[in-house]
Coordinates of N, CA and C in Angstrom, one line a residue:
M1 N 28.9 135.9 52.7 CA 29.5 137.0 51.9 C 30.8 136.4 51.3
E2 N 31.5 135.6 52.0 CA 32.7 135.0 51.4 C 32.4 134.2 50.1
R3 N 31.3 133.5 50.1 CA 30.9 132.7 49.0 C 30.7 133.6 47.7
I4 N 30.0 134.8 48.0 CA 29.8 135.7 46.9 C 31.1 136.3 46.3
I5 N 32.0 136.6 47.2 CA 33.3 137.0 46.8 C 34.0 136.0 45.9
K6 N 34.0 134.7 46.4 CA 34.6 133.7 45.6 C 33.9 133.5 44.2
I7 N 32.6 133.6 44.2 CA 31.9 133.5 42.9 C 32.3 134.6 42.0
Y8 N 32.4 135.8 42.5 CA 32.8 137.0 41.7 C 34.2 136.8 41.2
R9 N 35.1 136.3 42.1 CA 36.5 136.1 41.7 C 36.6 135.2 40.5
E10 N 35.8 134.2 40.4 CA 35.8 133.2 39.3 C 34.9 133.6 38.2
L11 N 33.8 134.3 38.5 CA 32.8 134.6 37.4 C 33.3 135.6 36.4
I12 N 33.9 136.7 36.9 CA 34.3 137.8 36.1 C 35.4 137.3 35.0
P13 N 36.4 136.5 35.4 CA 37.3 136.0 34.4 C 36.6 135.1 33.4
L14 N 35.7 134.3 33.9 CA 34.9 133.4 33.0 C 34.1 134.3 32.0
L15 N 33.4 135.3 32.4 CA 32.7 136.2 31.5 C 33.6 136.9 30.5
V16 N 34.7 137.3 31.0 CA 35.7 138.0 30.1 C 36.2 137.0 29.0
A17 N 36.5 135.8 29.5 CA 36.9 134.8 28.5 C 35.8 134.5 27.5
M18 N 34.6 134.3 28.0 CA 33.5 134.1 27.0 C 33.3 135.2 26.0
L19 N 33.5 136.5 26.5 CA 33.3 137.6 25.6 C 34.4 137.6 24.5
F20 N 35.7 137.3 24.9 CA 36.8 137.4 24.0 C 36.7 136.1 23.0
V21 N 36.3 135.0 23.5 CA 36.1 133.8 22.6 C 35.0 134.1 21.6
Y22 N 33.9 134.7 22.1 CA 32.8 135.0 21.2 C 33.2 136.0 20.1
T23 N 33.9 137.0 20.5 CA 34.3 138.0 19.5 C 35.3 137.5 18.5
A24 N 36.2 136.7 19.0 CA 37.2 136.0 18.1 C 36.5 135.1 17.1
V25 N 35.6 134.2 17.6 CA 35.0 133.2 16.8 C 34.0 133.9 15.8
S26 N 33.3 135.0 16.2 CA 32.4 135.6 15.3 C 33.2 136.3 14.2
K27 N 34.4 136.8 14.5 CA 35.2 137.5 13.4 C 35.6 136.4 12.4
V28 N 36.0 135.3 12.9 CA 36.5 134.2 12.0 C 35.3 133.6 11.2
Y29 N 34.2 133.4 11.9 CA 33.0 132.7 11.3 C 32.5 133.6 10.2
D30 N 32.5 134.9 10.4 CA 32.0 135.8 9.3 C 33.2 136.6 8.8
S31 N 34.2 135.9 8.3 CA 35.4 136.6 7.9 C 35.2 137.6 6.8
V32 N 34.3 137.3 5.9 CA 34.0 138.3 4.8 C 33.4 139.5 5.3
G33 N 32.4 139.4 6.2 CA 31.8 140.6 6.8 C 32.7 141.3 7.7
T34 N 33.6 140.6 8.4 CA 34.6 141.2 9.3 C 35.5 142.1 8.4
M35 N 36.0 141.5 7.4 CA 37.0 142.2 6.5 C 36.3 143.4 5.9
R36 N 35.1 143.3 5.5 CA 34.3 144.4 4.9 C 34.2 145.5 6.0
A37 N 33.8 145.1 7.2 CA 33.6 146.1 8.3 C 35.0 146.8 8.6
L38 N 36.0 146.0 8.6 CA 37.3 146.6 8.9 C 37.8 147.6 7.8
Y39 N 37.5 147.3 6.6 CA 37.9 148.2 5.5 C 37.0 149.5 5.5
N40 N 35.9 149.4 6.2 CA 35.0 150.5 6.3 C 35.4 151.4 7.5
Q41 N 36.3 151.0 8.3 CA 36.7 151.8 9.5 C 37.6 153.0 9.0
V42 N 37.9 153.8 9.9 CA 38.6 155.1 9.6 C 40.1 154.9 9.5
F43 N 40.6 153.8 9.8 CA 42.1 153.6 9.8 C 42.5 153.0 8.4
P44 N 43.8 153.1 8.1 CA 44.3 152.6 6.8 C 44.0 151.1 6.5
H45 N 43.9 150.8 5.2 CA 43.6 149.4 4.9 C 44.7 148.4 5.4
W46 N 46.0 148.8 5.4 CA 47.0 147.9 5.9 C 46.7 147.5 7.4
M47 N 46.2 148.5 8.1 CA 45.9 148.3 9.5 C 44.7 147.3 9.6
A48 N 43.7 147.4 8.7 CA 42.6 146.6 8.7 C 43.0 145.1 8.6
E49 N 43.9 144.9 7.7 CA 44.4 143.5 7.5 C 45.2 143.0 8.7
L50 N 46.0 143.8 9.3 CA 46.7 143.5 10.5 C 45.7 143.1 11.6
I51 N 44.7 143.9 11.8 CA 43.6 143.6 12.8 C 42.9 142.4 12.4
F52 N 42.5 142.2 11.1 CA 41.8 141.0 10.7 C 42.5 139.7 11.1
Y53 N 43.8 139.7 10.9 CA 44.6 138.4 11.2 C 45.0 138.4 12.7
G54 N 45.3 139.5 13.3 CA 45.9 139.5 14.6 C 44.9 139.5 15.7
L55 N 43.8 140.3 15.6 CA 42.9 140.5 16.7 C 42.2 139.2 17.2
P56 N 41.7 138.3 16.3 CA 41.2 137.1 16.9 C 42.2 136.2 17.6
V57 N 43.4 136.2 17.2 CA 44.4 135.4 17.9 C 44.7 136.1 19.3
I58 N 44.8 137.4 19.3 CA 45.0 138.1 20.6 C 43.8 137.8 21.5
E59 N 42.6 137.9 21.0 CA 41.4 137.7 21.8 C 41.4 136.3 22.4
L60 N 41.7 135.3 21.6 CA 41.8 133.9 22.1 C 42.9 133.7 23.1
V61 N 44.0 134.3 22.9 CA 45.1 134.2 23.9 C 44.7 134.8 25.2
I62 N 44.0 135.9 25.2 CA 43.6 136.6 26.4 C 42.5 135.7 27.1
A63 N 41.6 135.1 26.3 CA 40.6 134.2 26.9 C 41.3 133.0 27.6
V64 N 42.2 132.4 27.0 CA 42.9 131.3 27.6 C 43.7 131.8 28.9
M65 N 44.3 132.9 28.8 CA 45.1 133.4 30.0 C 44.2 133.6 31.2
V66 N 43.0 134.2 30.9 CA 42.1 134.5 32.1 C 41.5 133.2 32.7
L67 N 41.5 132.2 31.9 CA 41.0 130.9 32.4 C 42.0 130.1 33.2
L68 N 43.3 130.4 33.0 CA 44.4 129.7 33.7 C 44.8 130.5 34.9
P69 N 44.6 130.0 36.1 CA 45.0 130.7 37.3 C 46.4 131.3 37.3
K70 N 47.4 130.6 36.7 CA 48.8 131.0 36.6 C 48.9 132.3 35.8
F71 N 48.1 132.5 34.8 CA 48.2 133.7 33.9 C 47.0 134.6 34.0
R72 N 46.1 134.4 35.0 CA 44.9 135.1 35.1 C 45.1 136.6 35.2
R73 N 46.0 137.0 36.1 CA 46.2 138.4 36.4 C 46.7 139.1 35.1
K74 N 47.7 138.5 34.4 CA 48.2 139.1 33.2 C 47.1 139.2 32.1
G75 N 46.3 138.1 32.1 CA 45.2 138.0 31.1 C 44.2 139.1 31.3
M76 N 43.9 139.3 32.6 CA 42.9 140.3 32.9 C 43.4 141.7 32.6
W77 N 44.7 142.0 32.8 CA 45.3 143.2 32.5 C 45.3 143.4 31.0
A78 N 45.6 142.4 30.2 CA 45.7 142.4 28.8 C 44.3 142.7 28.2
G79 N 43.3 142.0 28.8 CA 41.9 142.2 28.4 C 41.4 143.6 28.7
F80 N 41.8 144.1 29.8 CA 41.4 145.4 30.3 C 42.0 146.5 29.3
L81 N 43.2 146.3 28.9 CA 43.9 147.3 28.0 C 43.2 147.2 26.6
L82 N 42.9 146.0 26.2 CA 42.2 145.8 24.9 C 40.8 146.5 24.9
M83 N 40.1 146.3 26.0 CA 38.8 146.9 26.2 C 38.9 148.4 26.2
I84 N 39.9 148.9 26.9 CA 40.2 150.4 26.9 C 40.3 150.9 25.5
A85 N 41.1 150.2 24.7 CA 41.4 150.6 23.3 C 40.1 150.6 22.5
F86 N 39.3 149.5 22.6 CA 38.0 149.5 21.9 C 37.1 150.6 22.4
T87 N 37.0 150.8 23.7 CA 36.1 151.8 24.2 C 36.6 153.2 23.8
A88 N 37.9 153.5 23.8 CA 38.4 154.8 23.3 C 38.0 155.0 21.9
Y89 N 38.1 154.0 21.1 CA 37.8 154.1 19.7 C 36.3 154.4 19.5
I90 N 35.4 153.8 20.3 CA 34.0 154.0 20.2 C 33.7 155.5 20.6
S91 N 34.4 155.9 21.7 CA 34.3 157.3 22.2 C 34.7 158.3 21.1
L92 N 35.8 158.0 20.4 CA 36.2 158.9 19.3 C 35.2 159.0 18.2
V93 N 34.6 157.8 17.9 CA 33.6 157.8 16.8 C 32.4 158.6 17.2
M94 N 32.0 158.4 18.5 CA 30.8 159.1 19.0 C 31.1 160.6 19.2
G95 N 32.3 161.0 19.4 CA 32.7 162.4 19.5 C 32.9 163.1 18.2
D96 N 32.6 162.4 17.1 CA 32.7 163.0 15.8 C 34.1 163.5 15.5
V97 N 35.1 162.7 16.0 CA 36.5 163.0 15.7 C 36.8 162.7 14.3
F98 N 36.2 161.7 13.7 CA 36.4 161.2 12.4 C 35.4 161.9 11.4
D99 N 35.8 161.9 10.1 CA 34.9 162.6 9.1 C 33.6 161.8 8.8
R100 N 33.6 160.6 9.3 CA 32.4 159.8 9.1 C 32.2 158.8 10.2
V101 N 31.0 158.2 10.3 CA 30.8 157.2 11.3 C 30.9 155.8 10.6
P102 N 31.9 155.0 11.0 CA 32.0 153.7 10.4 C 31.0 152.7 10.9
C103 N 30.8 151.6 10.2 CA 29.9 150.6 10.7 C 30.4 150.0 12.0
S104 N 29.5 149.3 12.7 CA 29.9 148.8 14.0 C 30.4 147.3 13.9
C105 N 30.5 146.7 15.0 CA 31.1 145.3 15.1 C 30.1 144.2 14.5
G106 N 30.6 143.1 14.4 CA 29.8 141.9 13.9 C 29.2 141.1 15.1
G107 N 28.6 140.0 14.8 CA 28.0 139.2 15.8 C 26.8 139.8 16.4
V108 N 26.5 139.4 17.6 CA 25.3 139.9 18.3 C 25.5 141.4 18.6
L109 N 26.8 141.8 18.9 CA 27.0 143.2 19.2 C 26.7 144.1 18.0
S110 N 26.6 143.6 16.8 CA 26.3 144.4 15.6 C 24.9 145.0 15.7
S111 N 24.0 144.4 16.5 CA 22.7 144.9 16.7 C 22.7 146.1 17.6
L112 N 23.8 146.4 18.3 CA 23.9 147.5 19.2 C 24.4 148.8 18.4
G113 N 23.8 149.9 18.7 CA 24.3 151.1 18.2 C 25.6 151.5 18.9
W114 N 26.2 152.6 18.5 CA 27.4 153.1 19.1 C 27.3 153.4 20.6
E115 N 26.1 154.0 20.9 CA 25.9 154.4 22.3 C 25.7 153.1 23.2
E116 N 25.0 152.1 22.7 CA 24.8 150.9 23.5 C 26.1 150.1 23.6
H117 N 26.9 150.2 22.5 CA 28.1 149.5 22.5 C 29.1 150.1 23.6
L118 N 29.0 151.4 23.6 CA 29.8 152.1 24.6 C 29.4 151.7 26.1
V119 N 28.1 151.7 26.3 CA 27.6 151.3 27.6 C 28.0 149.9 27.9
F120 N 27.9 149.0 27.0 CA 28.3 147.6 27.2 C 29.8 147.5 27.5
N121 N 30.6 148.2 26.7 CA 32.1 148.2 27.0 C 32.4 148.8 28.4
L122 N 31.7 149.9 28.7 CA 32.0 150.5 30.0 C 31.6 149.5 31.2
S123 N 30.5 148.8 31.0 CA 30.0 147.8 32.0 C 31.1 146.7 32.2
V124 N 31.6 146.2 31.1 CA 32.6 145.2 31.1 C 33.9 145.8 31.8
L125 N 34.2 147.0 31.5 CA 35.4 147.6 32.1 C 35.2 147.8 33.6
V126 N 34.1 148.2 34.0 CA 33.8 148.4 35.5 C 34.0 147.0 36.2
M127 N 33.4 146.0 35.6 CA 33.6 144.6 36.2 C 35.1 144.3 36.3
M128 N 35.8 144.6 35.2 CA 37.2 144.2 35.2 C 38.0 145.1 36.2
V129 N 37.7 146.3 36.3 CA 38.4 147.2 37.3 C 38.1 146.7 38.7
I130 N 36.9 146.4 39.0 CA 36.6 145.9 40.3 C 37.4 144.6 40.6
W131 N 37.4 143.7 39.6 CA 38.2 142.5 39.8 C 39.7 142.8 40.0
L132 N 40.2 143.7 39.2 CA 41.7 144.0 39.3 C 42.0 144.7 40.6
I133 N 41.1 145.6 41.1 CA 41.4 146.2 42.3 C 41.3 145.2 43.5
K134 N 40.3 144.4 43.4 CA 40.1 143.4 44.5 C 41.1 142.3 44.5
Y135 N 41.5 141.8 43.3 CA 42.3 140.6 43.3 C 43.7 140.7 42.7
D136 N 44.1 141.8 42.2 CA 45.4 142.0 41.7 C 46.3 142.4 42.8
R137 N 47.0 141.5 43.3 CA 47.9 141.7 44.4 C 49.4 141.8 44.0
G138 N 49.6 141.9 42.7 CA 51.0 142.0 42.2 C 51.7 140.7 42.1
S139 N 51.0 139.6 42.3 CA 51.6 138.3 42.0 C 50.6 137.3 41.4
E140 N 51.1 136.4 40.7 CA 50.2 135.4 40.1 C 49.4 134.6 41.1
E141 N 48.2 134.2 40.8 CA 47.4 133.4 41.8 C 47.8 132.0 41.7

């Protein structure tokens, strides 16, 4: 049982890092598609440009943080908050809060509909919550 706990303790940050690296790289790799998708979202264009330049950097910083034991706790919290924001946005879109449904994300996740994307995000959030409850002791590891 202790081995499973140790694997989980290391596996979840690794999966979170992989997710954030993937999303950052896919945004940069398909920068034209990313910018087009961002301009099609419901927020103002100035915000789309801010997200276009800032979000990949933030995602990569979070990925590095969760891989480094000294910063893992803070990185997991930062990733958790970012995933909460993404998930809230998806929930608002699905709840018909906006006057239209914008296009979805790029990369492999673009093949997911809004419902599937919500389930994916919630699954990641559950893993992160379990990790944070189990291993967040209020001090860096």
